[in-house]
Short mmCIF file of C-alpha atoms and ligand atoms in Angstrom, two decimals:
data_model
loop_
_atom_site.label_atom_id
_atom_site.label_comp_id
_atom_site.label_asym_id
_atom_site.label_seq_id
_atom_site.Cartn_x
_atom_site.Cartn_y
_atom_site.Cartn_z
CA MET A 28 142.19 137.88 128.45
CA PRO A 29 145.06 135.39 128.79
CA GLU A 30 148.33 136.71 130.15
CA THR A 31 151.79 135.29 130.54
CA GLU A 32 154.67 136.57 132.60
CA ARG A 33 155.71 139.12 129.96
CA LEU A 34 152.83 139.23 127.46
CA ILE A 35 149.19 140.20 127.18
CA LEU A 36 147.31 138.02 124.71
CA ARG A 37 144.35 139.91 123.27
CA PRO A 38 142.21 139.52 120.14
CA LEU A 39 143.71 140.92 116.94
CA THR A 40 141.90 143.97 115.56
CA GLY A 41 142.06 146.15 112.47
CA ASP A 42 144.11 148.64 114.48
CA ASP A 43 146.98 146.11 114.47
CA PHE A 44 147.34 146.44 110.69
CA ALA A 45 150.40 148.71 110.61
CA ASP A 46 152.33 146.52 113.05
CA TYR A 47 151.11 143.35 111.34
CA ALA A 48 152.16 144.58 107.89
CA ALA A 49 155.58 145.62 109.22
CA MET A 50 156.00 142.12 110.70
CA LEU A 51 155.16 140.31 107.45
CA ALA A 52 157.24 142.70 105.32
CA ASP A 53 160.35 140.88 106.61
CA PRO A 54 160.94 137.97 104.18
CA GLU A 55 162.35 135.85 107.02
CA VAL A 56 159.00 136.14 108.80
CA ALA A 57 156.63 135.61 105.85
CA GLY A 58 158.90 132.85 104.51
CA GLY A 59 158.47 130.73 107.63
CA LEU A 60 154.71 130.51 107.44
CA ALA A 61 153.13 127.34 106.11
CA GLU A 62 150.06 129.38 105.18
CA SER A 63 152.35 130.83 102.48
CA VAL A 64 151.03 134.38 102.65
CA GLY A 65 153.27 136.87 100.93
CA GLY A 66 154.82 139.89 102.56
CA SER A 67 153.06 142.77 100.81
CA PRO A 68 150.67 145.07 102.70
CA ALA A 69 147.79 143.51 100.75
CA ASP A 70 148.93 140.02 101.81
CA ALA A 71 149.18 141.21 105.42
CA TRP A 72 145.69 142.70 105.26
CA ARG A 73 144.25 139.40 104.03
CA SER A 74 146.15 137.45 106.67
CA LEU A 75 145.01 139.76 109.48
CA ALA A 76 141.42 139.66 108.19
CA MET A 77 141.59 135.86 108.15
CA PHE A 78 142.67 135.65 111.79
CA ILE A 79 140.01 138.20 112.85
CA GLY A 80 137.36 136.34 110.83
CA HIS A 81 138.48 133.03 112.28
CA ARG A 82 137.46 134.29 115.73
CA GLN A 83 134.01 135.17 114.36
CA ILE A 84 133.56 131.70 112.88
CA ARG A 85 135.21 129.48 115.51
CA GLY A 86 135.10 131.59 118.66
CA PHE A 87 138.89 131.46 119.05
CA SER A 88 141.93 132.51 117.03
CA HIS A 89 145.48 133.73 117.29
CA TRP A 90 145.88 136.63 119.70
CA ALA A 91 147.96 139.77 119.30
CA LEU A 92 150.97 139.47 121.60
CA ILE A 93 151.54 142.68 123.51
CA GLU A 94 154.74 143.23 125.47
CA LYS A 95 153.66 144.18 128.98
CA SER A 96 156.71 146.31 129.71
CA THR A 97 156.23 148.57 126.64
CA GLY A 98 152.71 148.01 125.28
CA ARG A 99 154.25 147.12 121.89
CA PHE A 100 152.83 144.58 119.42
CA VAL A 101 155.41 141.79 119.14
CA GLY A 102 153.53 139.18 117.07
CA ARG A 103 150.66 136.76 117.06
CA ALA A 104 150.10 133.26 118.42
CA GLY A 105 147.27 131.06 119.53
CA PRO A 106 144.81 128.33 118.65
CA TRP A 107 143.22 128.00 115.25
CA GLN A 108 141.62 125.50 112.94
CA PRO A 109 140.95 126.83 109.46
CA HIS A 110 139.07 124.59 107.04
CA GLY A 111 141.35 121.76 105.92
CA PHE A 112 143.79 122.07 108.84
CA PRO A 113 144.83 118.66 110.21
CA GLY A 114 143.48 119.15 113.75
CA LEU A 115 143.21 121.90 116.35
CA GLY A 116 146.29 123.98 115.65
CA VAL A 117 148.54 126.20 117.68
CA GLY A 118 150.77 128.63 115.82
CA TRP A 119 153.23 131.44 116.45
CA CYS A 120 154.79 134.33 114.55
CA LEU A 121 156.96 137.15 115.88
CA ALA A 122 158.16 140.40 114.37
CA ARG A 123 161.91 140.01 113.67
CA PRO A 124 163.09 142.46 116.39
CA HIS A 125 161.42 140.25 119.00
CA TRP A 126 163.04 136.93 118.11
CA GLY A 127 165.43 135.52 120.69
CA LYS A 128 163.57 136.64 123.81
CA GLY A 129 161.49 133.53 124.46
CA TYR A 130 158.20 135.24 123.59
CA ALA A 131 157.03 132.62 121.07
CA THR A 132 157.59 129.81 123.54
CA GLU A 133 155.85 131.76 126.32
CA ALA A 134 152.81 132.49 124.12
CA ALA A 135 152.71 129.00 122.62
CA ARG A 136 152.65 127.40 126.06
CA ALA A 137 149.66 129.60 126.96
CA ALA A 138 147.97 128.63 123.70
CA VAL A 139 148.42 124.91 124.35
CA ARG A 140 147.08 125.31 127.90
CA HIS A 141 144.08 127.23 126.51
CA CYS A 142 143.36 124.43 124.02
CA PHE A 143 143.35 121.79 126.75
CA THR A 144 141.66 123.68 129.58
CA VAL A 145 139.25 126.05 127.80
CA LEU A 146 138.59 124.45 124.41
CA GLY A 147 138.62 120.90 125.80
CA ALA A 148 140.97 119.54 123.14
CA SER A 149 142.53 116.11 123.49
CA GLU A 150 145.34 116.88 121.01
CA VAL A 151 146.91 120.00 119.50
CA VAL A 152 149.06 120.12 116.38
CA SER A 153 151.37 122.52 114.57
CA VAL A 154 152.30 122.52 110.90
CA ILE A 155 155.95 123.46 110.32
CA LEU A 156 157.81 123.92 107.05
CA PRO A 157 160.91 121.74 106.66
CA GLY A 158 163.98 123.77 107.57
CA ASN A 159 162.18 126.12 109.97
CA ARG A 160 164.65 125.34 112.74
CA ARG A 161 163.47 128.09 115.08
CA SER A 162 159.87 126.95 114.85
CA VAL A 163 160.85 123.32 115.49
CA ALA A 164 162.75 124.53 118.56
CA VAL A 165 159.62 126.31 119.84
CA ALA A 166 157.57 123.15 119.19
CA GLU A 167 160.03 120.98 121.10
CA ARG A 168 160.29 123.43 124.01
CA ILE A 169 156.51 123.37 124.50
CA GLY A 170 156.41 119.56 124.55
CA HIS A 171 155.39 118.84 120.95
CA ARG A 172 156.93 115.90 119.16
CA HIS A 173 157.12 115.10 115.47
CA LEU A 174 153.98 113.13 114.56
CA ARG A 175 154.31 112.67 110.79
CA ASP A 176 154.85 114.49 107.52
CA LEU A 177 151.93 115.40 105.28
CA THR A 178 150.93 117.59 102.35
CA TYR A 179 149.28 120.83 103.42
CA ARG A 180 148.17 123.42 100.86
CA GLY A 181 150.30 121.70 98.26
CA ARG A 182 153.52 121.58 100.29
CA ARG A 183 155.23 118.80 102.23
CA VAL A 184 155.24 119.86 105.90
CA HIS A 185 156.08 118.44 109.31
CA LEU A 186 153.20 117.86 111.71
CA TYR A 187 154.18 118.32 115.34
CA GLY A 188 151.81 117.94 118.28
CA GLN A 189 151.02 116.72 121.76
CA GLN A 190 148.21 115.03 123.65
CA ALA A 191 146.38 116.55 126.59
CA PRO A 192 147.83 115.43 129.92
CA PRO A 193 145.79 112.75 131.70
CA ALA A 194 142.99 114.29 133.79
C1 COA B 225 159.32 130.76 114.80
C2 COA B 225 159.63 131.98 115.65
C3 COA B 225 158.38 132.50 116.30
C4 COA B 225 160.66 131.57 116.71
O1 COA B 225 161.13 132.72 117.38
P1 COA B 225 162.26 132.58 118.48
O2 COA B 225 162.55 133.94 118.95
O3 COA B 225 163.37 131.74 117.97
O4 COA B 225 161.56 131.73 119.65
P2 COA B 225 161.27 132.21 121.15
O5 COA B 225 160.55 133.49 121.10
O6 COA B 225 160.67 131.09 121.85
O7 COA B 225 162.74 132.54 121.68
C5 COA B 225 163.66 131.51 121.95
C6 COA B 225 165.04 132.10 122.03
O8 COA B 225 165.05 133.19 122.95
C7 COA B 225 166.08 132.97 123.95
N1 COA B 225 165.69 133.69 125.18
C8 COA B 225 166.21 134.89 125.53
N2 COA B 225 165.62 135.31 126.66
C9 COA B 225 164.73 134.36 127.04
C10 COA B 225 163.85 134.24 128.14
N3 COA B 225 163.75 135.18 129.08
N4 COA B 225 163.06 133.14 128.22
C11 COA B 225 163.15 132.18 127.28
N5 COA B 225 163.99 132.24 126.21
C12 COA B 225 164.76 133.33 126.08
C13 COA B 225 166.18 131.48 124.02
O9 COA B 225 167.41 131.07 124.55
C14 COA B 225 166.07 131.11 122.54
O10 COA B 225 167.29 131.42 121.91
P3 COA B 225 167.96 130.48 120.79
O11 COA B 225 166.98 130.43 119.66
O12 COA B 225 169.21 131.19 120.48
O13 COA B 225 168.10 129.16 121.40
C15 COA B 225 160.24 133.11 114.77
O14 COA B 225 161.41 132.64 114.18
C16 COA B 225 159.28 133.58 113.69
O15 COA B 225 158.37 134.36 113.94
N6 COA B 225 159.50 133.10 112.43
C17 COA B 225 158.69 133.53 111.31
C18 COA B 225 157.27 132.98 111.38
C19 COA B 225 157.27 131.49 111.57
O16 COA B 225 158.09 130.79 111.02
N7 COA B 225 156.31 131.02 112.37
C20 COA B 225 156.18 129.62 112.63
C21 COA B 225 155.38 128.95 111.61
S1 COA B 225 155.32 127.20 111.93
#
């Protein structure tokens, strides 16, 4: 299981539902997501099921982010590529009480490394809604740059990304 300095990255499971639903119940969290899930418990259930199912289909997915010092669920992040996504994606989402600690950047760096070293990707991308300043800041801190804008699931979005370092 991947680890960072402060986080354990483990597969999401059904047991994460209560924490996951609490995370998405905050409109600031659900509102940042280009997947445009809502914030109700039913929306959270579908979102969690999608990330768990994605691992079944693709063999990889976002991980649950577990704070080593407390064992608490702080969010999710990782690689993914649902049907119709413009490349191998890396994404991040934190419960509101855990913003401002550097956890998204820490997990996103691990996700990018995983894509290049384990999944053998030559490029990773992230879809970010215009105005999501905190997400753009994460993207820039991990070495992404703005690639282009495109329409994703009916919305204009920014595509950020980076190439694998030369071997
Ligand atoms: C996008 C999102 C994950 C960014 O969260 P974040 O907390 O701003 O990002 P990080 O976890 O990387 O934390 C960075 C901040 O922690 C601070 N920080 C504090 N301690 C730190 C430490 N030990 N190491 C690194 N940074 C630290 C940094 O200075 C930075 O602060 P700043 O934003 O005031 O400059 C969060 O806003 C979120 O979950 N939004 C809703 C979902 C979403 O939009 N997801 C993205 C879809 S594209």
